């Protein structure tokens, strides 16, 4: 048995295609452009152009391990969630991210309302 057929026997799933789908889902779910993702990944050790992100998401870019790790760090998800078929773990993290964002938005709105009220009261006192 040659090396390629041995690899096929152990890995029937196309992991790069699964990672590509996961990255696109995460990026679109958070409203991030391909260009922004590529630029932001530079802060995590691997920058990409918009074209590089497009190739990644279409499954045409071969991924290096450090790129997968940087993508997971950027989206704050476990590395293994990027290559799990069905993306259940990834969906859990997406829901948690969206919940944290909603809570943060609500807290920001309450703080803004509170400070506006305080400002109005100070102006009335003058």
PDB file of C-alpha atoms in Angstrom:
ATOM      1  CA  UNK A   1       0.000   0.000   0.000  1.00  0.00           C
ATOM      2  CA  UNK A   2       1.545   3.324  -1.006  1.00  0.00           C
ATOM      3  CA  UNK A   3       1.537   6.424   1.153  1.00  0.00           C
ATOM      4  CA  UNK A   4      -1.297   8.212  -0.682  1.00  0.00           C
ATOM      5  CA  UNK A   5      -3.723   5.314  -0.496  1.00  0.00           C
ATOM      6  CA  UNK A   6      -2.876   4.819   3.190  1.00  0.00           C
ATOM      7  CA  UNK A   7      -3.729   8.457   3.835  1.00  0.00           C
ATOM      8  CA  UNK A   8      -7.012   8.071   1.944  1.00  0.00           C
ATOM      9  CA  UNK A   9      -7.909   5.042   4.010  1.00  0.00           C
ATOM     10  CA  UNK A  10      -7.398   6.929   7.273  1.00  0.00           C
ATOM     11  CA  UNK A  11      -8.949  10.212   6.191  1.00  0.00           C
ATOM     12  CA  UNK A  12     -12.000   9.662   4.032  1.00  0.00           C
ATOM     13  CA  UNK A  13     -13.169  13.233   4.707  1.00  0.00           C
ATOM     14  CA  UNK A  14     -11.695  16.146   2.793  1.00  0.00           C
ATOM     15  CA  UNK A  15     -10.503  18.101   5.829  1.00  0.00           C
ATOM     16  CA  UNK A  16      -9.467  21.145   3.842  1.00  0.00           C
ATOM     17  CA  UNK A  17     -12.951  21.383   2.328  1.00  0.00           C
ATOM     18  CA  UNK A  18     -14.485  21.123   5.803  1.00  0.00           C
ATOM     19  CA  UNK A  19     -12.131  23.808   7.156  1.00  0.00           C
ATOM     20  CA  UNK A  20     -12.927  25.992   4.135  1.00  0.00           C
ATOM     21  CA  UNK A  21     -16.656  25.720   4.828  1.00  0.00           C
ATOM     22  CA  UNK A  22     -16.104  26.423   8.530  1.00  0.00           C
ATOM     23  CA  UNK A  23     -14.014  29.530   7.835  1.00  0.00           C
ATOM     24  CA  UNK A  24     -16.608  30.907   5.425  1.00  0.00           C
ATOM     25  CA  UNK A  25     -19.387  30.226   7.926  1.00  0.00           C
ATOM     26  CA  UNK A  26     -17.511  31.937  10.754  1.00  0.00           C
ATOM     27  CA  UNK A  27     -16.522  34.904   8.603  1.00  0.00           C
ATOM     28  CA  UNK A  28     -19.983  35.480   7.170  1.00  0.00           C
ATOM     29  CA  UNK A  29     -21.636  34.862  10.544  1.00  0.00           C
ATOM     30  CA  UNK A  30     -19.616  37.678  12.039  1.00  0.00           C
ATOM     31  CA  UNK A  31     -20.006  40.036   9.097  1.00  0.00           C
ATOM     32  CA  UNK A  32     -16.300  40.120   8.231  1.00  0.00           C
ATOM     33  CA  UNK A  33     -15.119  40.653   4.652  1.00  0.00           C
ATOM     34  CA  UNK A  34     -12.519  38.400   3.067  1.00  0.00           C
ATOM     35  CA  UNK A  35     -10.154  41.370   2.897  1.00  0.00           C
ATOM     36  CA  UNK A  36     -10.646  42.144   6.596  1.00  0.00           C
ATOM     37  CA  UNK A  37     -10.091  38.510   7.585  1.00  0.00           C
ATOM     38  CA  UNK A  38      -6.864  38.366   5.596  1.00  0.00           C
ATOM     39  CA  UNK A  39      -5.596  41.585   7.152  1.00  0.00           C
ATOM     40  CA  UNK A  40      -6.615  40.607  10.677  1.00  0.00           C
ATOM     41  CA  UNK A  41      -4.930  37.221  10.403  1.00  0.00           C
ATOM     42  CA  UNK A  42      -1.643  39.087  10.126  1.00  0.00           C
ATOM     43  CA  UNK A  43      -2.043  39.911  13.821  1.00  0.00           C
ATOM     44  CA  UNK A  44      -2.295  36.166  14.517  1.00  0.00           C
ATOM     45  CA  UNK A  45       0.820  35.265  12.575  1.00  0.00           C
ATOM     46  CA  UNK A  46      -0.388  34.656   9.036  1.00  0.00           C
ATOM     47  CA  UNK A  47      -1.693  37.406   6.846  1.00  0.00           C
ATOM     48  CA  UNK A  48      -3.530  36.679   3.616  1.00  0.00           C
ATOM     49  CA  UNK A  49      -4.810  38.726   0.771  1.00  0.00           C
ATOM     50  CA  UNK A  50      -8.496  38.771  -0.112  1.00  0.00           C
ATOM     51  CA  UNK A  51      -7.622  36.404  -2.964  1.00  0.00           C
ATOM     52  CA  UNK A  52      -5.919  34.049  -0.488  1.00  0.00           C
ATOM     53  CA  UNK A  53      -9.004  33.961   1.726  1.00  0.00           C
ATOM     54  CA  UNK A  54     -11.155  33.354  -1.366  1.00  0.00           C
ATOM     55  CA  UNK A  55      -8.914  30.428  -2.377  1.00  0.00           C
ATOM     56  CA  UNK A  56      -9.050  29.078   1.168  1.00  0.00           C
ATOM     57  CA  UNK A  57     -12.846  29.264   1.301  1.00  0.00           C
ATOM     58  CA  UNK A  58     -13.240  27.648  -2.099  1.00  0.00           C
ATOM     59  CA  UNK A  59     -10.995  24.763  -1.048  1.00  0.00           C
ATOM     60  CA  UNK A  60      -8.266  25.617  -3.543  1.00  0.00           C
ATOM     61  CA  UNK A  61      -5.644  26.716  -1.002  1.00  0.00           C
ATOM     62  CA  UNK A  62      -3.649  24.061   0.771  1.00  0.00           C
ATOM     63  CA  UNK A  63      -3.521  24.976   4.440  1.00  0.00           C
ATOM     64  CA  UNK A  64      -0.543  24.870   6.759  1.00  0.00           C
ATOM     65  CA  UNK A  65      -1.035  23.938  10.388  1.00  0.00           C
ATOM     66  CA  UNK A  66      -0.006  27.372  11.622  1.00  0.00           C
ATOM     67  CA  UNK A  67      -2.645  28.933   9.347  1.00  0.00           C
ATOM     68  CA  UNK A  68      -5.348  26.689  10.802  1.00  0.00           C
ATOM     69  CA  UNK A  69      -4.166  27.548  14.322  1.00  0.00           C
ATOM     70  CA  UNK A  70      -4.170  31.284  13.514  1.00  0.00           C
ATOM     71  CA  UNK A  71      -7.688  31.071  12.075  1.00  0.00           C
ATOM     72  CA  UNK A  72      -8.945  29.243  15.170  1.00  0.00           C
ATOM     73  CA  UNK A  73      -7.290  31.828  17.436  1.00  0.00           C
ATOM     74  CA  UNK A  74      -8.745  34.695  15.406  1.00  0.00           C
ATOM     75  CA  UNK A  75     -12.288  33.333  15.688  1.00  0.00           C
ATOM     76  CA  UNK A  76     -11.707  32.162  19.281  1.00  0.00           C
ATOM     77  CA  UNK A  77     -12.756  28.584  18.558  1.00  0.00           C
ATOM     78  CA  UNK A  78     -10.991  25.279  19.260  1.00  0.00           C
ATOM     79  CA  UNK A  79      -8.785  24.197  16.369  1.00  0.00           C
ATOM     80  CA  UNK A  80     -10.529  20.842  16.084  1.00  0.00           C
ATOM     81  CA  UNK A  81     -13.893  22.548  15.587  1.00  0.00           C
ATOM     82  CA  UNK A  82     -12.710  23.768  12.189  1.00  0.00           C
ATOM     83  CA  UNK A  83     -12.443  20.266  10.713  1.00  0.00           C
ATOM     84  CA  UNK A  84     -15.346  18.463  12.342  1.00  0.00           C
ATOM     85  CA  UNK A  85     -17.936  17.476   9.737  1.00  0.00           C
ATOM     86  CA  UNK A  86     -21.307  18.982  10.540  1.00  0.00           C
ATOM     87  CA  UNK A  87     -19.650  21.701  12.594  1.00  0.00           C
ATOM     88  CA  UNK A  88     -21.596  20.992  15.805  1.00  0.00           C
ATOM     89  CA  UNK A  89     -18.780  22.253  18.052  1.00  0.00           C
ATOM     90  CA  UNK A  90     -18.346  25.232  15.751  1.00  0.00           C
ATOM     91  CA  UNK A  91     -22.076  25.999  15.933  1.00  0.00           C
ATOM     92  CA  UNK A  92     -21.863  25.923  19.732  1.00  0.00           C
ATOM     93  CA  UNK A  93     -19.053  28.486  19.667  1.00  0.00           C
ATOM     94  CA  UNK A  94     -20.933  30.617  17.113  1.00  0.00           C
ATOM     95  CA  UNK A  95     -23.992  30.671  19.390  1.00  0.00           C
ATOM     96  CA  UNK A  96     -21.829  31.575  22.380  1.00  0.00           C
ATOM     97  CA  UNK A  97     -20.148  34.362  20.378  1.00  0.00           C
ATOM     98  CA  UNK A  98     -23.500  35.772  19.245  1.00  0.00           C
ATOM     99  CA  UNK A  99     -24.871  35.598  22.784  1.00  0.00           C
ATOM    100  CA  UNK A 100     -21.813  37.443  24.160  1.00  0.00           C
ATOM    101  CA  UNK A 101     -22.194  40.073  21.426  1.00  0.00           C
ATOM    102  CA  UNK A 102     -25.897  40.541  22.219  1.00  0.00           C
ATOM    103  CA  UNK A 103     -25.190  40.885  25.943  1.00  0.00           C
ATOM    104  CA  UNK A 104     -22.395  43.381  25.243  1.00  0.00           C
ATOM    105  CA  UNK A 105     -24.684  45.407  22.952  1.00  0.00           C
ATOM    106  CA  UNK A 106     -27.399  45.500  25.581  1.00  0.00           C
ATOM    107  CA  UNK A 107     -24.915  46.560  28.276  1.00  0.00           C
ATOM    108  CA  UNK A 108     -23.567  49.279  26.000  1.00  0.00           C
ATOM    109  CA  UNK A 109     -27.075  50.566  25.308  1.00  0.00           C
ATOM    110  CA  UNK A 110     -27.917  50.633  29.016  1.00  0.00           C
ATOM    111  CA  UNK A 111     -24.683  52.437  29.844  1.00  0.00           C
ATOM    112  CA  UNK A 112     -25.300  54.968  27.108  1.00  0.00           C
ATOM    113  CA  UNK A 113     -28.849  55.602  28.351  1.00  0.00           C
ATOM    114  CA  UNK A 114     -27.603  55.953  31.927  1.00  0.00           C
ATOM    115  CA  UNK A 115     -24.908  58.484  30.982  1.00  0.00           C
ATOM    116  CA  UNK A 116     -27.365  60.437  28.828  1.00  0.00           C
ATOM    117  CA  UNK A 117     -29.766  60.607  31.751  1.00  0.00           C
ATOM    118  CA  UNK A 118     -26.973  61.724  34.102  1.00  0.00           C
ATOM    119  CA  UNK A 119     -25.882  64.408  31.637  1.00  0.00           C
ATOM    120  CA  UNK A 120     -29.463  65.664  31.287  1.00  0.00           C
ATOM    121  CA  UNK A 121     -29.872  65.848  35.055  1.00  0.00           C
ATOM    122  CA  UNK A 122     -26.613  67.814  35.432  1.00  0.00           C
ATOM    123  CA  UNK A 123     -27.709  70.261  32.749  1.00  0.00           C
ATOM    124  CA  UNK A 124     -31.076  70.780  34.487  1.00  0.00           C
ATOM    125  CA  UNK A 125     -29.302  71.443  37.789  1.00  0.00           C
ATOM    126  CA  UNK A 126     -27.236  74.254  36.256  1.00  0.00           C
TER     127      UNK A 126
END
